[in-house]
mmCIF file of C-alpha atoms in Angstrom:
data_model
loop_
_atom_site.group_PDB
_atom_site.id
_atom_site.type_symbol
_atom_site.label_atom_id
_atom_site.label_comp_id
_atom_site.label_asym_id
_atom_site.label_seq_id
_atom_site.Cartn_x
_atom_site.Cartn_y
_atom_site.Cartn_z
ATOM 1 C CA MET V 1 32.515 3.102 11.753
ATOM 2 C CA LYS V 2 28.754 3.013 11.226
ATOM 3 C CA ILE V 3 26.760 4.156 14.215
ATOM 4 C CA THR V 4 23.876 1.859 15.076
ATOM 5 C CA ALA V 5 20.528 3.140 16.268
ATOM 6 C CA ALA V 6 21.224 1.786 19.765
ATOM 7 C CA LEU V 7 24.563 3.590 19.983
ATOM 8 C CA ALA V 8 23.077 6.780 18.523
ATOM 9 C CA ARG V 9 20.413 6.787 21.253
ATOM 10 C CA LYS V 10 23.100 6.553 23.922
ATOM 11 C CA LEU V 11 25.064 9.368 22.303
ATOM 12 C CA LEU V 12 21.915 11.485 22.283
ATOM 13 C CA ARG V 13 21.345 10.816 25.983
ATOM 14 C CA LEU V 14 24.895 11.930 26.716
ATOM 15 C CA ALA V 15 24.438 15.053 24.587
ATOM 16 C CA GLU V 16 21.321 15.863 26.606
ATOM 17 C CA GLY V 17 23.237 15.713 29.922
ATOM 18 C CA ASP V 18 22.882 12.092 31.058
ATOM 19 C CA THR V 19 25.779 10.006 32.319
ATOM 20 C CA LEU V 20 26.197 6.379 31.322
ATOM 21 C CA PRO V 21 28.384 3.583 32.698
ATOM 22 C CA ARG V 22 31.631 3.252 30.765
ATOM 23 C CA SER V 23 31.035 -0.517 30.692
ATOM 24 C CA GLN V 24 28.024 0.052 28.402
ATOM 25 C CA LEU V 25 30.039 1.977 25.856
ATOM 26 C CA LYS V 26 33.164 0.154 24.782
ATOM 27 C CA ASN V 27 34.035 0.613 21.128
ATOM 28 C CA ALA V 28 36.435 2.514 18.884
ATOM 29 C CA LEU V 29 34.129 5.534 18.510
ATOM 30 C CA ILE V 30 33.872 6.096 22.266
ATOM 31 C CA ASP V 31 37.633 5.681 22.635
ATOM 32 C CA SER V 32 38.146 8.336 19.960
ATOM 33 C CA LEU V 33 35.644 10.702 21.599
ATOM 34 C CA LEU V 34 37.504 10.356 24.891
ATOM 35 C CA GLU V 35 40.844 10.863 23.181
ATOM 36 C CA HIS V 36 39.608 14.090 21.543
ATOM 37 C CA GLY V 37 38.194 15.367 24.819
ATOM 38 C CA VAL V 38 34.604 15.290 23.615
ATOM 39 C CA PHE V 39 33.683 12.847 26.391
ATOM 40 C CA SER V 40 35.057 12.743 29.935
ATOM 41 C CA LEU V 41 35.088 10.161 32.706
ATOM 42 C CA ARG V 42 33.854 10.355 36.281
ATOM 43 C CA SER V 43 34.965 7.774 38.802
ATOM 44 C CA ARG V 44 33.115 6.575 41.858
ATOM 45 C CA GLY V 45 35.035 3.772 43.510
ATOM 46 C CA THR V 46 35.722 1.217 40.823
ATOM 47 C CA GLN V 47 32.865 2.476 38.628
ATOM 48 C CA GLN V 48 33.478 4.850 35.757
ATOM 49 C CA SER V 49 30.799 6.893 34.014
ATOM 50 C CA LEU V 50 30.866 8.808 30.746
ATOM 51 C CA PHE V 51 29.528 12.310 30.346
ATOM 52 C CA CYS V 52 29.603 14.948 27.635
ATOM 53 C CA PRO V 53 30.749 18.386 28.868
ATOM 54 C CA ASP V 54 29.965 20.080 25.551
ATOM 55 C CA ALA V 55 27.097 18.836 23.363
ATOM 56 C CA ALA V 56 28.162 21.157 20.532
ATOM 57 C CA ALA V 57 31.599 19.502 20.451
ATOM 58 C CA LEU V 58 29.944 16.077 20.124
ATOM 59 C CA GLN V 59 27.753 17.278 17.274
ATOM 60 C CA ALA V 60 30.746 18.808 15.500
ATOM 61 C CA TYR V 61 32.701 15.569 15.838
ATOM 62 C CA LEU V 62 29.828 13.463 14.444
ATOM 63 C CA ASP V 63 29.350 15.905 11.585
ATOM 64 C CA ASN V 64 33.039 15.884 10.645
ATOM 65 C CA HIS V 65 33.705 12.161 11.061
ATOM 66 C CA SER V 66 30.372 10.503 10.238
ATOM 67 C CA GLY V 67 28.407 13.086 8.274
ATOM 68 C CA ILE V 68 25.704 13.180 10.972
ATOM 69 C CA ALA V 69 24.466 16.739 11.272
ATOM 70 C CA ASP V 70 21.552 15.965 13.604
ATOM 71 C CA LEU V 71 21.461 12.941 15.911
ATOM 72 C CA GLN V 72 17.679 13.017 16.342
ATOM 73 C CA ARG V 73 17.080 13.019 12.578
ATOM 74 C CA TYR V 74 19.670 10.267 12.185
ATOM 75 C CA ILE V 75 17.878 8.042 14.726
ATOM 76 C CA ALA V 76 14.502 8.766 13.123
ATOM 77 C CA ALA V 77 15.920 7.743 9.730
ATOM 78 C CA LEU V 78 17.280 4.456 11.065
ATOM 79 C CA ASP V 79 13.887 3.694 12.596
ATOM 80 C CA LYS V 80 12.026 4.482 9.371
ATOM 81 C CA GLU V 81 10.742 1.402 7.562
ATOM 82 C CA ASP V 82 10.553 2.984 4.108
ATOM 83 C CA LEU V 83 13.765 5.031 4.264
ATOM 84 C CA GLN V 84 14.863 6.372 0.879
ATOM 85 C CA ARG V 85 18.484 6.682 -0.207
ATOM 86 C CA SER V 86 18.080 10.424 -0.653
ATOM 87 C CA GLU V 87 17.110 10.724 3.022
ATOM 88 C CA SER V 88 20.147 8.652 4.008
ATOM 89 C CA VAL V 89 22.436 11.095 2.235
ATOM 90 C CA ARG V 90 20.803 14.045 3.982
ATOM 91 C CA VAL V 91 21.094 12.653 7.504
ATOM 92 C CA ALA V 92 24.435 10.815 7.247
ATOM 93 C CA SER V 93 26.041 11.654 3.881
ATOM 94 C CA ASP V 94 25.686 7.965 3.069
ATOM 95 C CA SER V 95 23.122 6.480 0.686
ATOM 96 C CA LYS V 96 23.840 3.037 2.183
ATOM 97 C CA LEU V 97 23.050 4.002 5.764
ATOM 98 C CA LYS V 98 20.801 0.937 5.972
ATOM 99 C CA PRO V 99 19.743 -1.686 3.409
ATOM 100 C CA VAL V 100 17.154 -0.100 1.126
ATOM 101 C CA ARG V 101 15.446 -1.725 -1.836
ATOM 102 C CA SER V 102 15.981 0.480 -4.860
ATOM 103 C CA PHE V 103 13.180 -1.264 -6.749
ATOM 104 C CA LYS V 104 10.001 -2.852 -5.496
ATOM 105 C CA GLY V 105 6.904 -4.002 -7.334
ATOM 106 C CA PHE V 106 6.315 -6.284 -10.306
ATOM 107 C CA LEU V 107 5.628 -6.459 -14.041
ATOM 108 C CA VAL V 108 2.127 -6.592 -15.546
ATOM 109 C CA ASN V 109 0.930 -7.425 -19.055
ATOM 110 C CA CYS V 110 -2.398 -7.907 -20.838
ATOM 111 C CA LEU V 111 -4.059 -9.212 -23.980
ATOM 112 C CA GLU V 112 -6.785 -6.556 -24.032
ATOM 113 C CA PRO V 113 -6.918 -3.108 -22.367
ATOM 114 C CA VAL V 114 -7.481 -3.381 -18.617
ATOM 115 C CA ILE V 115 -8.839 -0.588 -16.430
ATOM 116 C CA THR V 116 -6.919 -0.062 -13.191
ATOM 117 C CA ARG V 117 -6.181 2.709 -10.708
ATOM 118 C CA LEU V 118 -2.746 3.799 -9.515
ATOM 119 C CA ASN V 119 -2.378 6.338 -6.703
ATOM 120 C CA GLY V 120 -6.041 7.254 -7.141
ATOM 121 C CA VAL V 121 -5.734 7.977 -10.869
ATOM 122 C CA GLU V 122 -7.280 5.841 -13.598
ATOM 123 C CA LEU V 123 -4.666 3.884 -15.523
ATOM 124 C CA ILE V 124 -5.684 1.942 -18.637
ATOM 125 C CA LEU V 125 -3.143 -0.765 -19.373
ATOM 126 C CA ALA V 126 -2.908 -1.622 -23.063
ATOM 127 C CA PRO V 127 -0.944 -4.474 -24.654
ATOM 128 C CA LEU V 128 2.200 -3.515 -26.533
ATOM 129 C CA PRO V 129 4.259 -6.436 -27.897
ATOM 130 C CA GLY V 130 7.788 -6.332 -26.567
ATOM 131 C CA ALA V 131 7.049 -3.961 -23.671
ATOM 132 C CA PHE V 132 5.565 -4.455 -20.194
ATOM 133 C CA THR V 133 4.369 -2.110 -17.459
ATOM 134 C CA TYR V 134 6.278 -2.037 -14.187
ATOM 135 C CA ILE V 135 4.133 -1.250 -11.143
ATOM 136 C CA TYR V 136 6.297 0.344 -8.455
ATOM 137 C CA ASP V 137 3.678 1.755 -6.047
ATOM 138 C CA PHE V 138 1.874 -1.570 -5.927
ATOM 139 C CA GLU V 139 0.272 -0.704 -2.587
ATOM 140 C CA GLN V 140 -1.781 1.930 -4.438
ATOM 141 C CA PHE V 141 -2.492 -0.203 -7.518
ATOM 142 C CA ALA V 142 -5.957 -1.711 -7.986
ATOM 143 C CA PRO V 143 -7.593 -3.392 -10.997
ATOM 144 C CA ALA V 144 -11.340 -3.323 -11.566
ATOM 145 C CA GLU V 145 -13.137 -5.858 -9.382
ATOM 146 C CA ASP V 146 -14.202 -8.034 -12.341
ATOM 147 C CA VAL V 147 -10.604 -8.562 -13.524
ATOM 148 C CA THR V 148 -8.954 -11.941 -12.942
ATOM 149 C CA ILE V 149 -5.264 -11.865 -12.061
ATOM 150 C CA VAL V 150 -3.179 -14.462 -13.894
ATOM 151 C CA GLY V 151 0.191 -15.214 -12.337
ATOM 152 C CA VAL V 152 2.733 -16.352 -14.953
ATOM 153 C CA GLU V 153 5.662 -18.381 -13.696
ATOM 154 C CA ASN V 154 8.053 -18.291 -16.665
ATOM 155 C CA GLY V 155 9.377 -15.299 -18.571
ATOM 156 C CA GLU V 156 8.809 -16.514 -22.119
ATOM 157 C CA ASN V 157 5.127 -17.182 -21.462
ATOM 158 C CA PHE V 158 4.783 -13.719 -19.984
ATOM 159 C CA ARG V 159 6.473 -12.192 -23.035
ATOM 160 C CA TYR V 160 4.468 -14.004 -25.722
ATOM 161 C CA LEU V 161 0.918 -13.692 -24.398
ATOM 162 C CA GLU V 162 -0.499 -13.092 -27.876
ATOM 163 C CA ARG V 163 0.699 -16.551 -28.929
ATOM 164 C CA GLN V 164 -1.304 -18.068 -26.042
ATOM 165 C CA ARG V 165 -4.510 -16.123 -26.598
ATOM 166 C CA GLN V 166 -6.458 -19.317 -27.354
ATOM 167 C CA LEU V 167 -5.956 -20.382 -23.738
ATOM 168 C CA PHE V 168 -7.621 -17.295 -22.274
ATOM 169 C CA PRO V 169 -10.927 -16.387 -23.966
ATOM 170 C CA ASP V 170 -11.903 -14.103 -21.081
ATOM 171 C CA ASN V 171 -10.835 -10.545 -21.999
ATOM 172 C CA LYS V 172 -10.804 -9.242 -18.424
ATOM 173 C CA LEU V 173 -7.416 -10.590 -17.436
ATOM 174 C CA LEU V 174 -4.353 -8.934 -15.950
ATOM 175 C CA PHE V 175 -1.175 -10.989 -16.219
ATOM 176 C CA VAL V 176 1.485 -10.570 -13.539
ATOM 177 C CA SER V 177 5.021 -11.936 -13.605
ATOM 178 C CA ARG V 178 6.344 -13.997 -10.693
ATOM 179 C CA TYR V 179 9.809 -12.623 -11.500
ATOM 180 C CA PRO V 180 11.664 -10.650 -10.285
ATOM 181 C CA GLN V 181 10.779 -12.818 -7.310
ATOM 182 C CA SER V 182 9.940 -10.989 -4.084
ATOM 183 C CA CYS V 183 7.150 -10.765 -1.530
ATOM 184 C CA ASP V 184 5.599 -7.752 -3.280
ATOM 185 C CA LEU V 185 3.339 -9.694 -5.636
ATOM 186 C CA LEU V 186 1.882 -11.860 -2.875
ATOM 187 C CA ARG V 187 1.432 -8.848 -0.573
ATOM 188 C CA TRP V 188 -0.481 -7.098 -3.342
ATOM 189 C CA LEU V 189 -2.656 -10.133 -4.054
ATOM 190 C CA GLN V 190 -3.505 -10.416 -0.361
ATOM 191 C CA GLY V 191 -4.653 -6.784 -0.349
ATOM 192 C CA ILE V 192 -7.121 -7.066 -3.237
ATOM 193 C CA SER V 193 -10.231 -9.216 -3.694
ATOM 194 C CA ASN V 194 -9.803 -10.283 -7.334
ATOM 195 C CA PRO V 195 -9.682 -13.998 -8.230
ATOM 196 C CA TYR V 196 -6.228 -15.402 -8.958
ATOM 197 C CA LEU V 197 -5.345 -17.975 -11.633
ATOM 198 C CA HIS V 198 -1.873 -19.524 -11.452
ATOM 199 C CA TYR V 199 -0.244 -20.339 -14.785
ATOM 200 C CA GLY V 200 2.886 -22.364 -14.172
ATOM 201 C CA ASP V 201 4.705 -25.560 -15.127
ATOM 202 C CA PHE V 202 2.718 -28.790 -15.109
ATOM 203 C CA ASP V 203 5.057 -30.698 -12.858
ATOM 204 C CA PHE V 204 5.527 -31.290 -9.136
ATOM 205 C CA SER V 205 7.737 -28.222 -8.707
ATOM 206 C CA GLY V 206 5.273 -25.881 -10.419
ATOM 207 C CA ILE V 207 2.379 -27.262 -8.367
ATOM 208 C CA ARG V 208 4.365 -26.948 -5.130
ATOM 209 C CA ILE V 209 5.164 -23.297 -5.919
ATOM 210 C CA TYR V 210 1.459 -22.643 -6.391
ATOM 211 C CA LEU V 211 0.415 -24.424 -3.191
ATOM 212 C CA THR V 212 3.075 -22.967 -0.899
ATOM 213 C CA GLU V 213 3.256 -19.400 -2.256
ATOM 214 C CA PHE V 214 -0.277 -18.657 -3.446
ATOM 215 C CA LYS V 215 -2.967 -21.172 -2.457
ATOM 216 C CA LYS V 216 -1.733 -21.112 1.128
ATOM 217 C CA SER V 217 -2.350 -17.361 1.345
ATOM 218 C CA LEU V 218 -5.235 -16.755 -1.078
ATOM 219 C CA HIS V 219 -7.269 -19.904 -0.297
ATOM 220 C CA GLU V 220 -10.478 -20.177 -2.332
ATOM 221 C CA ARG V 221 -9.602 -17.118 -4.448
ATOM 222 C CA ALA V 222 -6.758 -19.050 -6.070
ATOM 223 C CA GLU V 223 -6.964 -21.736 -8.751
ATOM 224 C CA PHE V 224 -4.317 -23.593 -10.746
ATOM 225 C CA PHE V 225 -4.701 -23.265 -14.522
ATOM 226 C CA VAL V 226 -5.032 -26.640 -16.249
ATOM 227 C CA PRO V 227 -5.531 -26.252 -20.042
ATOM 228 C CA ASP V 228 -7.732 -28.419 -22.202
ATOM 229 C CA GLY V 229 -5.821 -31.276 -23.796
ATOM 230 C CA ILE V 230 -3.269 -31.533 -20.991
ATOM 231 C CA GLU V 231 -3.366 -35.341 -21.145
ATOM 232 C CA GLU V 232 -2.305 -35.421 -24.802
ATOM 233 C CA LEU V 233 0.336 -32.724 -24.230
ATOM 234 C CA LEU V 234 1.838 -34.649 -21.327
ATOM 235 C CA ARG V 235 1.919 -37.833 -23.321
ATOM 236 C CA GLU V 236 3.548 -36.268 -26.392
ATOM 237 C CA TYR V 237 5.822 -33.571 -24.946
ATOM 238 C CA GLY V 238 6.286 -34.531 -21.300
ATOM 239 C CA ASN V 239 9.774 -35.085 -19.897
ATOM 240 C CA ARG V 240 10.541 -38.256 -17.920
ATOM 241 C CA SER V 241 13.789 -36.855 -16.519
ATOM 242 C CA LEU V 242 11.890 -33.876 -15.134
ATOM 243 C CA TYR V 243 9.493 -36.252 -13.403
ATOM 244 C CA GLN V 244 12.325 -38.326 -11.937
ATOM 245 C CA ARG V 245 14.199 -35.243 -10.665
ATOM 246 C CA GLN V 246 11.119 -34.007 -8.834
ATOM 247 C CA LEU V 247 9.905 -37.259 -7.279
ATOM 248 C CA ASP V 248 11.029 -36.075 -3.851
ATOM 249 C CA GLN V 249 8.359 -33.333 -4.090
ATOM 250 C CA LEU V 250 5.473 -35.758 -4.677
ATOM 251 C CA ALA V 251 4.585 -35.802 -0.979
ATOM 252 C CA ASP V 252 4.085 -32.017 -1.112
ATOM 253 C CA VAL V 253 1.364 -32.229 -3.765
ATOM 254 C CA THR V 254 -1.036 -34.811 -2.330
ATOM 255 C CA CYS V 255 -4.594 -34.399 -0.966
ATOM 256 C CA LEU V 256 -5.201 -31.376 -3.165
ATOM 257 C CA PRO V 257 -8.153 -28.999 -2.631
ATOM 258 C CA GLU V 258 -8.935 -28.596 -6.358
ATOM 259 C CA PRO V 259 -10.354 -31.486 -8.437
ATOM 260 C CA GLY V 260 -8.700 -30.210 -11.631
ATOM 261 C CA LEU V 261 -5.334 -29.983 -9.940
ATOM 262 C CA GLN V 262 -5.692 -33.438 -8.403
ATOM 263 C CA ARG V 263 -6.486 -34.809 -11.854
ATOM 264 C CA LEU V 264 -3.311 -33.148 -13.189
ATOM 265 C CA VAL V 265 -1.197 -34.805 -10.484
ATOM 266 C CA ASP V 266 -2.798 -38.153 -11.246
ATOM 267 C CA LEU V 267 -1.952 -37.692 -14.946
ATOM 268 C CA ILE V 268 1.658 -36.759 -14.149
ATOM 269 C CA CYS V 269 2.005 -39.870 -11.988
ATOM 270 C CA ARG V 270 0.385 -42.081 -14.620
ATOM 271 C CA GLU V 271 2.508 -40.781 -17.495
ATOM 272 C CA LYS V 272 5.592 -40.379 -15.275
ATOM 273 C CA LYS V 273 6.368 -37.113 -17.051
ATOM 274 C CA GLY V 274 6.487 -33.420 -16.238
ATOM 275 C CA LEU V 275 5.568 -30.690 -18.723
ATOM 276 C CA GLU V 276 6.911 -27.140 -18.901
ATOM 277 C CA GLN V 277 4.445 -24.376 -19.690
ATOM 278 C CA GLU V 278 6.417 -23.035 -22.672
ATOM 279 C CA ILE V 279 4.881 -25.839 -24.766
ATOM 280 C CA LEU V 280 1.652 -23.796 -24.817
ATOM 281 C CA ILE V 281 3.220 -20.931 -26.781
ATOM 282 C CA GLN V 282 1.977 -21.359 -30.339
ATOM 283 C CA GLY V 283 4.573 -21.304 -33.081
ATOM 284 C CA ASN V 284 7.352 -23.003 -31.061
#
């Protein structure tokens, strides 16, 4: 059985000479320790207490049965927020001692070289069609202050940036992918001061994602990207079924803080269509 941090702390107290009420320790591990003579019982009236007559015997049992060579290190590992799997193996012979994210971070892409810093070292990101850069240590990743961060909602738009160049004349842009979806991207955005431009679908769902995930946290630093010609694009390529499916989200996208975004919602309601951002990839 896996030994929780709470149980490990009680075992450590017993190893250090404390006694604990038997009623506080009722599980299969304690029963086994009593059966093997590692723990003993003391009775006082109807109360029974556990004690450990030989701390070395307890440590040997834990080492043999649970791979725990040092209780104090084991407890420290369980308490550690950023525990690595390699540490789990060392303290408990088990890489799955506690849930650990094997990968964190997010993907970045660019149209022109972008100067950034990663772990204190200058990193120049350069565009390479068909390949992206994965930022793992995002806590130590910082773009130059004059770079605008563009959050891209859908994978195909993130992949084919070159075919959307006409939309982004500014050459100081760093594109970040919303997927794989986690809290890392938002945590990173909250820790930097760069402006944020959200590039998503032009429908109620895409607007709601922007408002609830990004605008809510970044406030005036965030803006929703509305391209020129959106009215004509909605009219020609918009999807009525998409609009109908998302009508229940209309209440979530009212009283908007950005005039351009409010105009987009008004257009969607007038045309009764939603538009997916992939339409902006040239050559489709």
